[in-house]
């Protein structure tokens, strides 16, 4: 009888030790649904990840907390589709995020640079929102982020339109930055782009042919930029393009001013 009790206790102990983390319970500081795979830990003043999170999460909301560093802490969630780390104190996009992500929201943090390794292996990512940070430079690697459809870098401190944006992108929001230049070839590959938001920046002109390859563009915002309406060397391209495009142009440059004209040739003597 004693042997039977001992044997039963041993089996129970073995079962407890080897219960997979995927069968964990919902952390007390979070709200869970969908068999505890959808977890909302927002607004809890958290500084560290709560104990008890399942490895097989598909949705995790960590917004409105006090996280400073989440590097390497989210890698184990290999089924994660949506991650919201907005409204924290993060100085960078967490390193080694799971490659399963479809949506990443990191708005309103203290991120200054979007490093190339932050997104290099995110082949499944469809939505990337790093708006309302302090990003001065966004480094993207050519031919990565192949599934990305929506990129939001608005309300940052960018001076140049990011290069190497993924060719399948459909919506790009770069509004409310300090953008003043578009380097040659930056937008050439974006033939699926339908929405481009450039309002509230520092553009004085758009370089020749910069928008020529945007064949699917449906809407572009250009208002609240300091256009050089009197410069007949640089401004004519964007004026002609705005008049000729099939896209809806919100805030066409120099709309209330006459086009600059080349100086008249001197009359023959």
XYZ file of C-alpha atoms in Angstrom, residues 10-247:
238
model
C 6.032 10.175 -8.003
C 3.889 10.086 -11.147
C 2.093 13.269 -10.142
C 5.417 14.990 -9.517
C 6.708 13.921 -12.920
C 3.549 15.239 -14.574
C 3.894 18.599 -12.849
C 7.529 18.938 -13.849
C 6.868 18.163 -17.484
C 3.699 20.179 -18.054
C 4.514 22.337 -21.102
C 4.489 26.109 -20.688
C 1.843 26.265 -23.408
C -0.639 25.024 -20.793
C 0.037 27.876 -18.360
C -2.620 30.008 -16.745
C -3.401 33.659 -17.370
C -1.098 36.003 -15.399
C -2.936 37.844 -12.627
C -1.947 41.250 -14.054
C -3.422 40.496 -17.494
C -6.700 39.675 -19.185
C -6.797 36.587 -21.380
C -9.101 35.028 -23.952
C -8.951 32.423 -26.685
C -7.595 29.643 -24.447
C -5.268 32.201 -22.879
C -3.502 32.779 -26.215
C -4.764 36.366 -26.520
C -3.271 38.332 -23.644
C -3.830 41.986 -22.704
C -1.387 43.313 -20.098
C -1.827 46.985 -20.989
C -1.878 49.813 -18.460
C -0.459 47.855 -15.517
C 2.732 49.860 -14.841
C 4.758 46.759 -15.664
C 8.548 46.928 -15.861
C 9.129 43.195 -16.449
C 7.140 40.549 -18.279
C 4.528 38.924 -16.047
C 5.055 35.314 -15.017
C 2.903 32.611 -16.564
C 2.707 33.762 -20.186
C 2.178 30.823 -22.522
C 4.726 30.147 -25.231
C 1.981 29.743 -27.853
C 0.513 33.262 -27.574
C -0.905 34.767 -30.755
C -1.735 38.258 -29.404
C 0.154 40.207 -26.726
C -0.627 43.767 -25.637
C 2.060 45.353 -23.443
C 1.128 48.969 -24.177
C 0.900 51.760 -21.585
C 3.450 50.267 -19.221
C 6.973 51.226 -18.146
C 9.147 48.824 -20.112
C 12.629 50.152 -20.843
C 14.157 47.045 -22.406
C 12.530 43.953 -23.917
C 15.549 42.654 -25.849
C 15.565 38.850 -26.279
C 12.553 38.477 -23.972
C 9.902 37.838 -26.624
C 11.749 35.393 -28.865
C 10.105 32.313 -27.350
C 6.619 33.326 -28.494
C 6.997 31.656 -31.871
C 3.263 31.758 -32.692
C 2.836 35.451 -31.924
C 0.974 37.360 -34.644
C 0.268 40.756 -33.035
C 2.517 42.596 -30.582
C 1.662 46.007 -29.124
C 4.479 47.666 -27.161
C 3.236 51.222 -27.647
C 3.427 53.891 -24.956
C 6.407 52.576 -23.034
C 9.947 53.877 -22.464
C 11.706 51.682 -25.001
C 14.833 53.102 -26.648
C 14.875 50.566 -29.466
C 12.723 47.961 -31.145
C 13.279 44.827 -29.041
C 16.004 42.553 -30.400
C 15.191 39.056 -31.625
C 11.450 39.389 -32.003
C 9.706 36.210 -33.196
C 9.613 35.819 -36.972
C 5.940 34.870 -36.806
C 4.794 38.495 -36.317
C 2.172 39.983 -38.621
C 1.673 43.279 -36.788
C 4.056 45.306 -34.632
C 2.928 48.490 -32.881
C 5.694 50.463 -31.147
C 4.278 53.971 -31.232
C 5.085 56.621 -28.605
C 8.351 55.306 -27.173
C 11.884 56.764 -27.136
C 13.215 54.985 -30.222
C 15.851 57.059 -32.056
C 17.024 54.681 -34.776
C 15.281 51.901 -36.634
C 18.232 49.550 -37.102
C 18.533 47.165 -40.036
C 18.486 44.108 -37.764
C 15.232 45.281 -36.171
C 13.339 44.173 -39.272
C 15.848 42.097 -41.267
C 14.161 38.726 -40.726
C 10.535 39.771 -40.367
C 9.324 38.154 -43.582
C 5.744 37.779 -42.297
C 5.313 41.311 -40.964
C 2.416 43.178 -42.589
C 2.036 46.219 -40.321
C 4.892 48.215 -38.773
C 3.996 51.281 -36.703
C 6.888 53.193 -35.113
C 5.133 56.564 -35.148
C 5.487 59.229 -32.441
C 9.028 58.344 -31.446
C 12.283 60.228 -31.998
C 13.507 58.272 -35.016
C 16.174 60.200 -36.920
C 17.225 57.347 -39.187
C 15.416 54.281 -40.501
C 17.731 51.657 -41.992
C 15.950 49.063 -44.105
C 17.632 46.220 -45.970
C 16.805 45.641 -49.619
C 14.468 42.695 -50.304
C 13.410 42.225 -46.682
C 9.957 42.831 -45.179
C 8.495 41.246 -48.293
C 4.995 40.976 -46.748
C 4.820 44.529 -45.375
C 1.785 46.518 -46.508
C 1.622 49.377 -43.987
C 4.551 51.445 -42.694
C 3.968 54.297 -40.241
C 6.962 56.472 -39.356
C 4.977 59.658 -38.801
C 5.767 62.154 -36.042
C 9.463 61.406 -35.811
C 12.636 63.346 -36.674
C 13.477 61.978 -40.113
C 15.291 64.272 -42.562
C 15.414 61.943 -45.567
C 12.775 59.595 -46.955
C 13.949 56.070 -46.024
C 15.484 54.046 -48.835
C 14.987 50.321 -49.503
C 11.332 50.350 -48.545
C 9.761 46.971 -49.455
C 8.406 46.774 -52.983
C 4.986 45.388 -51.924
C 4.231 48.269 -49.565
C 0.809 49.874 -50.056
C 0.642 52.638 -47.431
C 3.524 54.789 -46.173
C 2.969 57.544 -43.598
C 5.941 59.913 -43.232
C 3.967 62.948 -42.124
C 5.062 65.256 -39.302
C 8.799 64.804 -39.717
C 11.594 67.090 -40.920
C 11.829 65.593 -44.404
C 13.454 67.805 -46.998
C 14.863 65.390 -49.566
C 14.124 62.247 -51.527
C 17.267 60.521 -52.750
C 17.335 59.273 -56.377
C 15.652 55.898 -56.796
C 14.030 55.880 -53.355
C 10.482 55.378 -54.668
C 11.227 53.643 -57.963
C 10.315 50.124 -56.830
C 7.105 51.041 -55.001
C 4.723 50.164 -57.801
C 2.059 48.867 -55.387
C 1.991 52.038 -53.295
C -1.538 53.458 -53.028
C -1.220 55.989 -50.176
C 1.711 58.296 -49.412
C 1.528 60.855 -46.603
C 4.163 63.609 -46.742
C 2.340 66.538 -45.132
C 3.837 68.663 -42.355
C 7.453 68.311 -43.437
C 10.210 70.585 -44.800
C 10.043 69.914 -48.534
C 10.796 72.922 -50.727
C 10.707 70.865 -53.934
C 10.501 67.278 -55.190
C 13.352 66.028 -57.408
C 12.619 65.266 -61.050
C 10.994 61.872 -61.731
C 10.702 61.040 -58.008
C 6.988 60.151 -58.307
C 6.977 58.877 -61.891
C 6.917 55.159 -61.029
C 4.040 55.357 -58.543
C 1.534 53.963 -61.021
C -0.953 52.679 -58.408
C -0.972 55.782 -56.228
C -4.465 56.847 -55.155
C -3.801 59.556 -52.568
C -0.845 61.740 -51.602
C -0.709 64.522 -49.013
C 1.650 67.448 -49.617
C 0.211 70.291 -47.544
C 2.133 72.280 -44.930
C 5.497 72.149 -46.651
C 7.596 75.271 -47.418
C 7.485 74.965 -51.213
C 9.824 77.211 -53.219
C 7.060 78.429 -55.482
C 9.223 81.089 -57.111
C 12.091 78.768 -58.069
C 11.731 77.951 -61.753
C 14.608 75.458 -61.605
C 13.329 73.002 -58.994
C 9.594 73.444 -58.403
C 8.094 72.829 -61.895
C 8.325 69.018 -61.679
C 6.020 68.585 -58.703
C 3.619 71.206 -60.081
C 3.296 69.382 -63.407
C 3.055 66.015 -61.687
C 0.306 67.202 -59.324
C -1.738 68.458 -62.273
C -1.260 65.336 -64.378
C -1.564 62.495 -61.865
C -4.730 60.445 -61.454
C -4.109 60.290 -57.704
